[in-house]
Structure formats: structure tokens, C-alpha cells
Short mmCIF file of C-alpha atoms in Angstrom, two decimals:
data_model
loop_
_atom_site.label_atom_id
_atom_site.label_comp_id
_atom_site.label_asym_id
_atom_site.label_seq_id
_atom_site.Cartn_x
_atom_site.Cartn_y
_atom_site.Cartn_z
CA MET A 262 -10.23 79.69 -75.32
CA THR A 263 -11.64 76.22 -74.80
CA SER A 264 -15.07 75.44 -76.25
CA GLU A 265 -16.00 73.51 -73.11
CA ILE A 266 -17.80 75.50 -70.41
CA ARG A 267 -15.47 75.61 -67.41
CA VAL A 268 -16.20 77.77 -64.36
CA ARG A 269 -14.65 78.00 -60.94
CA PHE A 270 -15.40 79.02 -57.38
CA ALA A 271 -12.22 80.33 -55.77
CA PRO A 272 -12.70 81.18 -52.06
CA SER A 273 -10.01 82.21 -49.60
CA PRO A 274 -9.96 80.14 -46.38
CA THR A 275 -9.70 83.20 -44.13
CA GLY A 276 -13.21 83.06 -42.66
CA TYR A 277 -16.32 80.93 -42.69
CA LEU A 278 -18.24 80.42 -45.93
CA HIS A 279 -20.31 83.58 -46.43
CA ILE A 280 -23.83 83.35 -47.83
CA GLY A 281 -22.68 85.60 -50.70
CA GLY A 282 -19.85 83.23 -51.50
CA ALA A 283 -22.28 80.32 -51.42
CA ARG A 284 -24.54 82.17 -53.87
CA THR A 285 -21.53 82.75 -56.18
CA ALA A 286 -20.64 79.05 -56.00
CA LEU A 287 -24.27 78.15 -56.71
CA PHE A 288 -24.51 80.36 -59.82
CA ASN A 289 -21.25 78.86 -61.14
CA TRP A 290 -22.53 75.34 -60.41
CA LEU A 291 -25.89 76.05 -62.10
CA PHE A 292 -24.17 77.49 -65.19
CA ALA A 293 -21.86 74.48 -65.47
CA ARG A 294 -24.69 71.98 -64.98
CA HIS A 295 -26.95 73.79 -67.47
CA HIS A 296 -24.29 73.61 -70.18
CA GLY A 297 -22.92 70.17 -69.29
CA GLY A 298 -19.62 71.81 -68.34
CA LYS A 299 -17.19 71.56 -65.42
CA PHE A 300 -17.40 73.22 -62.00
CA VAL A 301 -13.95 73.68 -60.47
CA LEU A 302 -13.20 74.41 -56.80
CA ARG A 303 -9.93 76.28 -56.33
CA ILE A 304 -8.69 77.42 -52.93
CA GLU A 305 -6.91 80.81 -53.00
CA ASP A 306 -4.77 80.29 -49.90
CA THR A 307 -1.76 82.49 -50.63
CA ASP A 308 -2.47 84.65 -47.55
CA ILE A 309 -0.65 82.29 -45.19
CA LYS A 310 -1.10 84.45 -42.07
CA ARG A 311 -4.91 84.57 -42.33
CA ASN A 312 -5.66 81.04 -43.58
CA THR A 313 -7.15 78.55 -41.12
CA GLU A 314 -7.95 74.85 -41.30
CA GLU A 315 -11.36 75.60 -39.74
CA ALA A 316 -12.21 78.00 -42.57
CA MET A 317 -11.08 75.45 -45.17
CA ALA A 318 -13.28 72.77 -43.56
CA ALA A 319 -16.24 75.19 -43.44
CA ILE A 320 -15.94 75.77 -47.21
CA TYR A 321 -16.02 72.05 -47.95
CA GLU A 322 -18.83 71.38 -45.46
CA GLY A 323 -20.97 74.27 -46.71
CA LEU A 324 -20.68 73.29 -50.37
CA HIS A 325 -21.37 69.62 -49.61
CA TRP A 326 -24.40 70.57 -47.47
CA LEU A 327 -25.82 72.68 -50.31
CA GLY A 328 -25.29 69.82 -52.76
CA LEU A 329 -22.77 71.75 -54.87
CA ASN A 330 -20.47 68.89 -55.83
CA TRP A 331 -17.37 69.99 -57.72
CA ASP A 332 -15.96 68.17 -60.75
CA GLU A 333 -12.33 69.16 -60.11
CA GLY A 334 -10.64 70.40 -56.97
CA PRO A 335 -9.50 69.32 -53.49
CA HIS A 336 -10.43 65.73 -52.52
CA VAL A 337 -11.48 65.11 -56.15
CA GLY A 338 -8.37 65.89 -58.18
CA GLY A 339 -8.39 66.69 -61.87
CA GLU A 340 -6.29 67.43 -64.91
CA PHE A 341 -5.04 70.78 -63.61
CA GLU A 342 -4.11 69.94 -60.03
CA PRO A 343 -3.01 71.02 -57.52
CA TYR A 344 -6.07 73.14 -56.71
CA LEU A 345 -4.59 74.95 -53.71
CA GLN A 346 -2.68 78.06 -54.75
CA SER A 347 -0.12 77.48 -52.00
CA GLU A 348 1.00 74.39 -53.95
CA ARG A 349 1.24 76.11 -57.36
CA THR A 350 4.38 78.27 -56.89
CA GLU A 351 6.32 76.63 -59.73
CA ILE A 352 3.51 77.48 -62.15
CA TYR A 353 3.52 81.13 -61.03
CA GLU A 354 7.28 81.33 -61.43
CA ARG A 355 6.94 80.07 -64.99
CA TYR A 356 4.32 82.67 -65.90
CA LEU A 357 6.29 85.44 -64.20
CA LYS A 358 9.26 84.55 -66.42
CA LYS A 359 7.02 84.78 -69.49
CA LEU A 360 6.06 88.32 -68.55
CA GLN A 361 9.67 89.22 -67.71
CA ASP A 362 10.93 87.88 -71.05
CA ALA A 363 8.30 89.95 -72.87
CA GLY A 364 9.35 93.12 -71.00
CA HIS A 365 6.16 93.51 -68.93
CA ILE A 366 7.86 93.32 -65.51
CA PHE A 367 10.15 95.67 -63.62
CA GLU A 368 11.63 95.45 -60.15
CA ASP A 369 10.84 98.09 -57.56
CA GLU A 370 12.53 97.81 -54.14
CA GLY A 371 12.41 94.02 -54.24
CA ALA A 372 8.85 93.81 -55.53
CA MET A 373 7.95 92.62 -59.01
CA ARG A 374 5.57 95.04 -60.72
CA PHE A 375 3.56 94.79 -63.92
CA ARG A 376 4.11 97.59 -66.42
CA SER A 377 0.66 98.79 -67.48
CA PRO A 378 0.24 99.45 -71.22
CA ARG A 379 -1.68 102.64 -70.24
CA GLU A 380 -4.82 102.24 -72.30
CA HIS A 381 -8.60 102.00 -72.14
CA VAL A 382 -9.89 98.52 -71.37
CA ILE A 383 -13.47 97.68 -72.31
CA VAL A 384 -15.02 94.95 -70.19
CA ASP A 385 -17.87 93.25 -72.06
CA ASP A 386 -19.71 91.82 -69.07
CA ILE A 387 -22.61 89.38 -69.52
CA VAL A 388 -24.54 90.95 -66.63
CA CYS A 389 -23.29 94.55 -66.50
CA GLY A 390 -22.86 95.22 -70.22
CA LYS A 391 -19.90 97.03 -71.80
CA ILE A 392 -17.90 99.22 -69.43
CA ASP A 393 -14.97 101.41 -70.50
CA PHE A 394 -12.18 101.58 -67.92
CA ASP A 395 -9.56 104.29 -68.44
CA LEU A 396 -6.23 102.89 -67.19
CA SER A 397 -4.08 105.50 -68.91
CA ASN A 398 -3.42 107.68 -65.85
CA PRO A 399 -0.64 106.32 -63.55
CA ALA A 400 -1.97 108.48 -60.69
CA THR A 401 -5.28 106.59 -60.60
CA HIS A 402 -3.97 103.31 -62.02
CA PRO A 403 -0.42 102.70 -60.74
CA ASP A 404 1.62 99.76 -62.03
CA MET A 405 0.41 96.84 -59.95
CA THR A 406 2.61 94.67 -57.79
CA ILE A 407 2.33 90.99 -58.68
CA ARG A 408 4.92 89.62 -56.24
CA ARG A 409 5.90 91.17 -52.92
CA PRO A 410 9.50 91.58 -51.75
CA ASP A 411 9.02 88.58 -49.42
CA GLY A 412 8.17 86.38 -52.44
CA SER A 413 4.44 86.10 -51.77
CA TRP A 414 2.05 86.53 -54.69
CA ILE A 415 -0.61 89.18 -55.24
CA PHE A 416 -4.18 88.04 -55.95
CA HIS A 417 -4.46 89.60 -59.44
CA PHE A 418 -1.56 87.68 -60.94
CA VAL A 419 -2.22 84.23 -59.49
CA ASN A 420 -5.93 84.59 -60.21
CA VAL A 421 -5.27 85.22 -63.90
CA THR A 422 -2.58 82.53 -64.10
CA ASP A 423 -4.87 79.89 -62.63
CA ASP A 424 -7.83 80.88 -64.82
CA LEU A 425 -5.56 80.56 -67.86
CA GLU A 426 -3.95 77.28 -66.76
CA MET A 427 -7.27 75.70 -65.79
CA LYS A 428 -8.89 76.78 -69.09
CA ILE A 429 -11.67 78.71 -67.35
CA SER A 430 -14.19 79.85 -69.97
CA HIS A 431 -16.42 82.07 -67.79
CA VAL A 432 -15.67 83.94 -64.57
CA ILE A 433 -18.88 84.43 -62.54
CA ARG A 434 -18.16 86.43 -59.40
CA GLY A 435 -19.43 89.24 -57.19
CA GLU A 436 -19.82 92.78 -58.48
CA ASP A 437 -17.19 93.95 -55.99
CA HIS A 438 -14.59 92.34 -58.30
CA LEU A 439 -15.67 94.35 -61.35
CA SER A 440 -13.00 97.01 -60.82
CA ASN A 441 -10.33 94.27 -60.78
CA THR A 442 -11.35 92.93 -64.17
CA PRO A 443 -9.58 95.47 -66.44
CA LYS A 444 -6.32 94.75 -64.55
CA HIS A 445 -6.83 91.04 -65.13
CA ILE A 446 -7.53 91.60 -68.83
CA GLU A 447 -4.24 93.54 -69.09
CA ILE A 448 -2.35 90.53 -67.73
CA PHE A 449 -4.16 88.10 -70.04
CA ARG A 450 -3.25 90.23 -73.04
CA ALA A 451 0.37 90.53 -71.91
CA LEU A 452 0.50 86.72 -71.80
CA GLY A 453 -0.90 86.58 -75.34
CA ALA A 454 -4.10 84.92 -74.11
CA THR A 455 -7.81 85.57 -74.64
CA PRO A 456 -9.56 86.46 -71.36
CA PRO A 457 -12.58 84.41 -70.26
CA ARG A 458 -16.08 85.89 -70.44
CA TYR A 459 -17.00 87.78 -67.28
CA ALA A 460 -20.31 87.95 -65.43
CA HIS A 461 -20.40 90.07 -62.28
CA ILE A 462 -23.42 89.35 -60.10
CA PRO A 463 -25.09 91.91 -57.79
CA LEU A 464 -24.19 92.15 -54.14
CA ILE A 465 -26.42 90.82 -51.37
CA LEU A 466 -27.71 93.51 -49.00
CA ASN A 467 -29.47 93.43 -45.64
CA ARG A 468 -33.03 94.72 -45.48
CA ASP A 469 -31.75 98.12 -44.33
CA GLY A 470 -29.66 98.44 -47.49
CA SER A 471 -26.30 97.78 -45.83
CA LYS A 472 -23.87 95.27 -47.32
CA MET A 473 -24.18 91.85 -45.72
CA SER A 474 -20.98 91.28 -43.75
CA LYS A 475 -19.67 88.24 -41.91
CA ARG A 476 -20.66 89.89 -38.62
CA ASP A 477 -24.36 89.81 -39.52
CA GLU A 478 -26.41 86.97 -38.07
CA GLY A 479 -27.34 84.67 -40.92
CA ALA A 480 -24.42 85.71 -43.10
CA ARG A 481 -22.61 82.41 -42.61
CA VAL A 482 -23.73 79.14 -44.17
CA ASP A 483 -23.00 77.18 -40.99
CA TYR A 484 -25.70 79.28 -39.24
CA TYR A 485 -28.33 77.50 -41.36
CA ILE A 486 -26.76 74.10 -40.79
CA ARG A 487 -26.86 74.67 -37.02
CA ARG A 488 -30.40 76.06 -37.05
CA GLY A 489 -31.85 73.00 -38.76
CA TYR A 490 -32.67 74.53 -42.14
CA LEU A 491 -33.07 72.24 -45.14
CA PRO A 492 -30.30 72.59 -47.74
CA ALA A 493 -32.78 72.39 -50.62
CA ALA A 494 -34.70 75.38 -49.21
CA VAL A 495 -31.57 77.49 -48.65
CA ARG A 496 -30.30 76.61 -52.13
CA ASN A 497 -33.67 77.51 -53.67
CA TYR A 498 -33.71 80.85 -51.86
CA LEU A 499 -30.14 81.70 -52.89
CA CYS A 500 -31.15 81.15 -56.53
CA LEU A 501 -33.68 83.96 -56.17
CA LEU A 502 -31.07 86.48 -54.95
CA GLY A 503 -30.25 88.26 -58.18
CA TRP A 504 -31.60 85.68 -60.64
CA SER A 505 -35.21 85.29 -61.75
CA PRO A 506 -37.03 82.65 -63.81
CA LYS A 507 -39.10 85.55 -65.23
CA ASP A 508 -42.45 83.99 -64.33
CA ASN A 509 -42.75 85.00 -60.64
CA ARG A 510 -42.20 81.45 -59.40
CA GLU A 511 -40.32 81.16 -56.10
CA LYS A 512 -40.39 77.53 -54.97
CA MET A 513 -38.60 75.53 -57.66
CA ASP A 514 -36.97 72.13 -57.87
CA ILE A 515 -33.20 72.31 -58.46
CA ASP A 516 -33.44 70.21 -61.65
CA GLU A 517 -35.89 72.73 -63.08
CA ILE A 518 -33.59 75.62 -62.14
CA VAL A 519 -30.64 73.90 -63.83
CA ARG A 520 -32.77 73.45 -66.97
CA ILE A 521 -33.71 77.14 -67.31
CA PHE A 522 -30.72 78.90 -65.68
CA ASP A 523 -29.39 81.74 -67.83
CA LEU A 524 -26.87 84.44 -66.89
CA LYS A 525 -28.93 86.91 -68.93
CA ASN A 526 -31.69 86.61 -66.31
CA ILE A 527 -29.44 87.98 -63.56
CA GLY A 528 -30.52 91.50 -62.65
CA ARG A 529 -28.30 94.54 -62.24
CA SER A 530 -29.71 95.79 -58.93
CA SER A 531 -28.52 94.50 -55.57
CA ALA A 532 -30.39 91.59 -54.03
CA THR A 533 -32.03 91.99 -50.61
CA PHE A 534 -31.71 89.10 -48.18
CA ASP A 535 -35.01 88.54 -46.36
CA PRO A 536 -34.60 86.02 -43.50
CA ASP A 537 -38.39 85.87 -42.97
CA LYS A 538 -38.92 84.79 -46.56
CA LEU A 539 -36.28 82.07 -46.23
CA HIS A 540 -37.89 80.94 -42.96
CA TRP A 541 -41.26 80.67 -44.72
CA LEU A 542 -39.77 78.84 -47.72
CA ASN A 543 -38.01 76.38 -45.41
CA GLY A 544 -41.34 75.62 -43.73
CA ASP A 545 -42.82 74.88 -47.15
CA TYR A 546 -40.01 72.39 -47.83
CA ALA A 547 -40.35 70.87 -44.34
CA ARG A 548 -44.06 70.21 -44.91
CA GLU A 549 -43.22 68.22 -48.04
CA LEU A 550 -40.84 65.83 -46.28
CA SER A 551 -41.95 62.22 -46.02
CA ASP A 552 -42.82 61.00 -42.52
CA SER A 553 -39.57 59.00 -42.33
CA GLU A 554 -37.43 61.95 -43.55
CA PHE A 555 -39.07 64.25 -41.00
CA TYR A 556 -38.59 61.69 -38.22
CA ASP A 557 -34.89 61.16 -39.00
CA LEU A 558 -34.14 64.89 -39.14
CA ALA A 559 -36.17 65.60 -36.00
CA VAL A 560 -34.46 62.84 -34.00
CA ALA A 561 -31.02 64.09 -35.11
CA ARG A 562 -31.92 67.64 -34.05
CA LEU A 563 -33.27 66.62 -30.63
CA LYS A 564 -30.24 64.41 -29.93
CA SER A 565 -27.89 67.25 -30.88
CA ASN A 566 -29.71 69.32 -28.27
CA GLY A 567 -28.90 66.73 -25.62
CA VAL A 568 -32.35 65.12 -25.51
CA LYS A 569 -32.04 61.45 -24.52
CA LEU A 570 -34.61 59.65 -26.67
CA ASP A 571 -33.34 56.12 -25.97
CA LYS A 572 -35.39 55.80 -22.78
CA PHE A 573 -38.66 56.26 -24.70
CA PRO A 574 -40.31 53.62 -26.92
CA GLU A 575 -39.70 54.32 -30.62
CA LYS A 576 -43.45 54.07 -31.32
CA TYR A 577 -44.06 56.83 -28.78
CA VAL A 578 -41.32 59.09 -30.20
CA ARG A 579 -42.64 58.61 -33.74
CA ALA A 580 -46.18 59.45 -32.66
CA ALA A 581 -45.01 62.49 -30.71
CA LEU A 582 -42.93 63.86 -33.60
CA GLN A 583 -45.74 63.20 -36.08
CA THR A 584 -47.82 65.80 -34.22
CA CYS A 585 -45.11 68.36 -35.04
CA LYS A 586 -44.97 67.72 -38.79
CA GLY A 587 -46.28 70.71 -40.70
CA LYS A 588 -46.18 72.86 -37.56
CA ILE A 589 -42.55 74.04 -37.57
CA ASN A 590 -40.47 75.90 -40.16
CA THR A 591 -36.98 74.93 -38.98
CA PHE A 592 -35.84 71.97 -36.92
CA ASP A 593 -34.26 74.14 -34.22
CA GLU A 594 -37.86 75.05 -33.23
CA LEU A 595 -38.51 71.43 -32.19
CA PRO A 596 -37.15 71.45 -28.60
CA ALA A 597 -39.35 74.40 -27.68
CA TYR A 598 -42.36 73.11 -29.60
CA CYS A 599 -42.44 69.50 -28.41
CA GLY A 600 -39.80 69.15 -25.70
CA PHE A 601 -42.47 68.38 -23.12
CA TYR A 602 -42.91 64.96 -24.73
CA VAL A 603 -39.41 63.90 -23.72
CA ARG A 604 -38.57 66.01 -20.68
CA ASP A 605 -39.06 64.66 -17.15
CA ALA A 606 -39.58 67.93 -15.28
CA LEU A 607 -41.46 66.60 -12.28
CA GLY A 608 -38.89 63.89 -11.59
CA ALA A 609 -36.52 66.59 -10.34
CA SER A 610 -39.01 67.83 -7.74
CA GLU A 611 -37.95 67.49 -4.10
CA LYS A 612 -40.88 68.73 -1.97
CA PHE A 613 -43.54 67.83 -4.55
CA ASP A 614 -45.99 70.30 -3.08
CA ALA A 615 -48.42 72.43 -5.12
CA THR A 616 -46.19 75.52 -5.01
CA GLU A 617 -43.08 73.71 -6.28
CA ILE A 618 -45.05 71.77 -8.94
CA GLU A 619 -46.55 75.02 -10.28
CA ALA A 620 -43.11 76.68 -10.41
CA ILE A 621 -41.59 73.67 -12.22
CA LEU A 622 -44.31 73.47 -14.87
CA LYS A 623 -44.27 77.24 -15.49
CA SER A 624 -40.47 77.40 -15.77
CA THR A 625 -40.52 74.39 -18.11
CA ALA A 626 -43.13 76.08 -20.30
CA LYS A 627 -41.04 79.25 -20.42
CA GLU A 628 -37.91 77.26 -21.29
CA LEU A 629 -39.80 75.50 -24.09
CA GLY A 630 -41.29 78.73 -25.38
CA VAL A 631 -44.91 77.53 -24.95
CA LYS A 632 -47.89 78.55 -22.81
CA VAL A 633 -48.19 76.64 -19.56
CA GLY A 634 -51.46 75.11 -20.78
CA ALA A 635 -49.48 73.11 -23.36
CA ILE A 636 -47.96 71.20 -20.43
CA VAL A 637 -50.79 71.33 -17.90
CA HIS A 638 -53.49 69.77 -20.11
CA PRO A 639 -51.56 66.67 -21.28
CA THR A 640 -50.25 66.17 -17.72
CA ARG A 641 -53.81 66.26 -16.32
CA LEU A 642 -54.98 63.78 -18.96
CA ALA A 643 -52.07 61.41 -18.29
CA VAL A 644 -52.55 61.44 -14.50
CA THR A 645 -56.37 61.56 -14.17
CA GLY A 646 -57.66 60.29 -17.52
CA SER A 647 -59.83 63.40 -17.73
CA ASN A 648 -59.48 66.93 -19.07
CA VAL A 649 -61.40 68.49 -16.17
CA GLY A 650 -60.99 68.35 -12.42
CA PRO A 651 -59.47 70.10 -9.38
CA SER A 652 -56.43 72.37 -9.53
CA LEU A 653 -53.73 70.28 -11.20
CA TYR A 654 -50.96 71.45 -8.88
CA HIS A 655 -52.89 70.46 -5.76
CA LEU A 656 -54.17 67.13 -7.08
CA LEU A 657 -50.62 66.15 -8.05
CA GLU A 658 -49.48 66.97 -4.52
CA VAL A 659 -52.25 64.80 -3.04
CA LEU A 660 -51.53 61.85 -5.36
CA GLY A 661 -47.81 62.02 -4.51
CA LYS A 662 -44.69 61.96 -6.65
CA GLU A 663 -44.40 58.17 -7.01
CA LYS A 664 -47.99 57.67 -8.19
CA VAL A 665 -47.90 60.70 -10.52
CA LEU A 666 -44.69 59.63 -12.27
CA ALA A 667 -45.95 56.05 -12.58
CA ARG A 668 -49.18 57.23 -14.21
CA ILE A 669 -47.29 59.52 -16.61
CA ASP A 670 -44.96 56.66 -17.57
CA ARG A 671 -47.96 54.39 -18.13
CA ALA A 672 -49.64 57.01 -20.30
CA LEU A 673 -46.46 57.45 -22.35
CA ALA A 674 -46.13 53.70 -22.87
CA THR A 675 -49.82 53.43 -23.84
CA PHE A 676 -49.55 56.39 -26.19
#
């Protein structure tokens, strides 16, 4: 086994990047960075019928967004390319022949199967400890297929082959793979190779104790990208799902986490995903943004929501958004919180009588998720220069649409 620390994240492009997969990638990345090793991205795309280009793109986008840059893999290259399993068939053929020549393979109705040595396999796991797996009974541990009759490869064989070829020193993956590990160790031994060290990390559960599935809201990384979360906050929160710095800290800079990250500080019990806690943590990160960072992110979010900011003076937009800094937790809250600054509700009025004006302002407030007073008071100030006076809806009707809009535009320009 190589002395260099080499780890890999090996997703299948059959669905969007799951938050659990992102956490697995993050722990591998942290381990590699802590030890000055290599983080490899390998795409396990042998399931041709279920693979999609969209899922592949979502993996790349999610990892880039989280700042998990890979040292070897697609778009980067490396000594052990290609990094897509669909392009590694010749390598698998070569390793299959090795097993055949050593008498470990037999054919069964067109399938190639691995002949189990029928023994106990002890997995010495960094997180879970030593576990004794009894593989001696063919009824509970049948000889595994490694290539189907149609020529396609089974996960166990190609997974081991790639880990061996790519000189992977540590396999850090979800606890749901623990039962696969003794099978993988059997193949390593049959190839005359030393298996990597294994570390199986606890599963992520919902607050009700159920396993977090791709159907759950918030289970996909792109959900947080769309909702305007900050990648640093999501990354920080994912670090806390199963791993602990042992001093009760929660908000931590990524460089500090890299410095102290240790697989021995990963707990055995399942981690509970708390969306409220992440929401709070994101707000903490948002409050620390510089004014220019906040402005750039806010403008991008509003434009993605179809808000046309170009018709407003930049000085006005900056001043308006500055009033929102420190008041929101995620950027998708912005349109509801401050949309009244950039929405011309009254311009769409036809009758411009008190009844219609009241209905427009109330429906706009509802749409923005604010109380009607949040619109009424600044409108009164813009039109009358005062915060007291007659019923706003009636005074607007008396002033008339043209004069009201002109005064609002003048107030916006002055502001």
C-alpha cells in the first residue's frame, strides 16, 4: 500500500448529489487536506440505463459550489485516468483474467462469479472498530457475480479494481457500505493485494429518525444553491454531522477544520439533520459578509427572481439592500423582505380609486410576505413627506395616479 494518503469520492450519476454524498465527499476532502494527500473524484457510471448527463453535471456543480476541489478526476486528469468507470473496461478485463488464472472465477449461465474462500473476515474499521463477518455459509453469503451475462460489471469488482489501481490508501464512505466491505477484502486478497484502511461514517437521519432520502426536501445539494444559502455555511454544518471538534464549537473556519480533522473524532451514532440549525448558521455567515459581498449576492438573487434592477439608480439599490443586511438568513428571503423597494405595484392600477389602491397594496404585501404597514408607511412618506395624515388610500386617489407615481419616483431618486 502506498505511503501517500489517497482517498476518493465515487458517486454514481443516477440522481442529483445527495447531502449525504456531499458529506462523504467533504470528509474525504478534509482527510486528504489534513494529511497533505490527494482527493480523487471517480465516477461510477457502469449502470448505463440509469446514468444521466444532468446528474453528472449536478455532481460537478455541487462539489465546486462547496469548494471541494479534486486533485485527480474528470476535467482535471491525473496519473490513473480515465476516471469514469465506463471508460475503464480494458483494466477490468485484465484484473478478471488475473482472478481467472488464479482459479478464483467460475462461469454460471454466462455470468462470471467469484469463488468465495468461505472464511471469517475481520474488518478493522477506523470508526466502527473490529467487526467479524462470517462468510463461511453459502446460504447467507453466496458466491458473488462480478460480471453479468450481458458483459456489464458488478459494483463490488470494479470498485475494488479501481481502488487498487488508483492506489487508494483509505476508503471513507457511508455506514450502509459496511456489509460490502468483507466481500471487497476477499477480492483484494484474491488479487494478492493489501486492502485500504476503511472508515464507515454514520448515516444522516431526518429529525423523526427516518433515513434521509432523495425525496426529502433539503436532501439535495442543489436545493441550497437555489435557496441562496452560502456554501461556507452548508460546508460548516455538514462537518458537524457525525464529526466533532470535541470542544462544543459549531461555527468554524474551514482552514481550522482542516487543521484538526481526525477520523477518530467521528461518532458511531447516526447524525440528525436539523434544517433550522443550518438556517441559523447560514444567517450567522450572512451577517459576516462585507457590504460589497452582500450586495453582489443580493443583486444576483433578485435578478434570478426576475426583478429588473437596471431601471433604478445603483446608489438607491445599494442603500435599499444595505437595510436588509443582518436581517435575513438566506438570500431567497430577499424578494419577500425588500421587494417593495423595486416593485411598481401602483403603476398597474387602472381605476386608481381608494378601493383598488387598497387591494393592490394588500395583495402586494401578501405576495412579499410582509404586513401591509411595511408598504403603506414608506409610500405615505414618499408621497406626502409626512408619516401622518388622512387615509392613504383616499389621499392617493385624490392626488391622482400621475402625481403619485411622480412623487414616488422623485423620492426614490432622492433616496
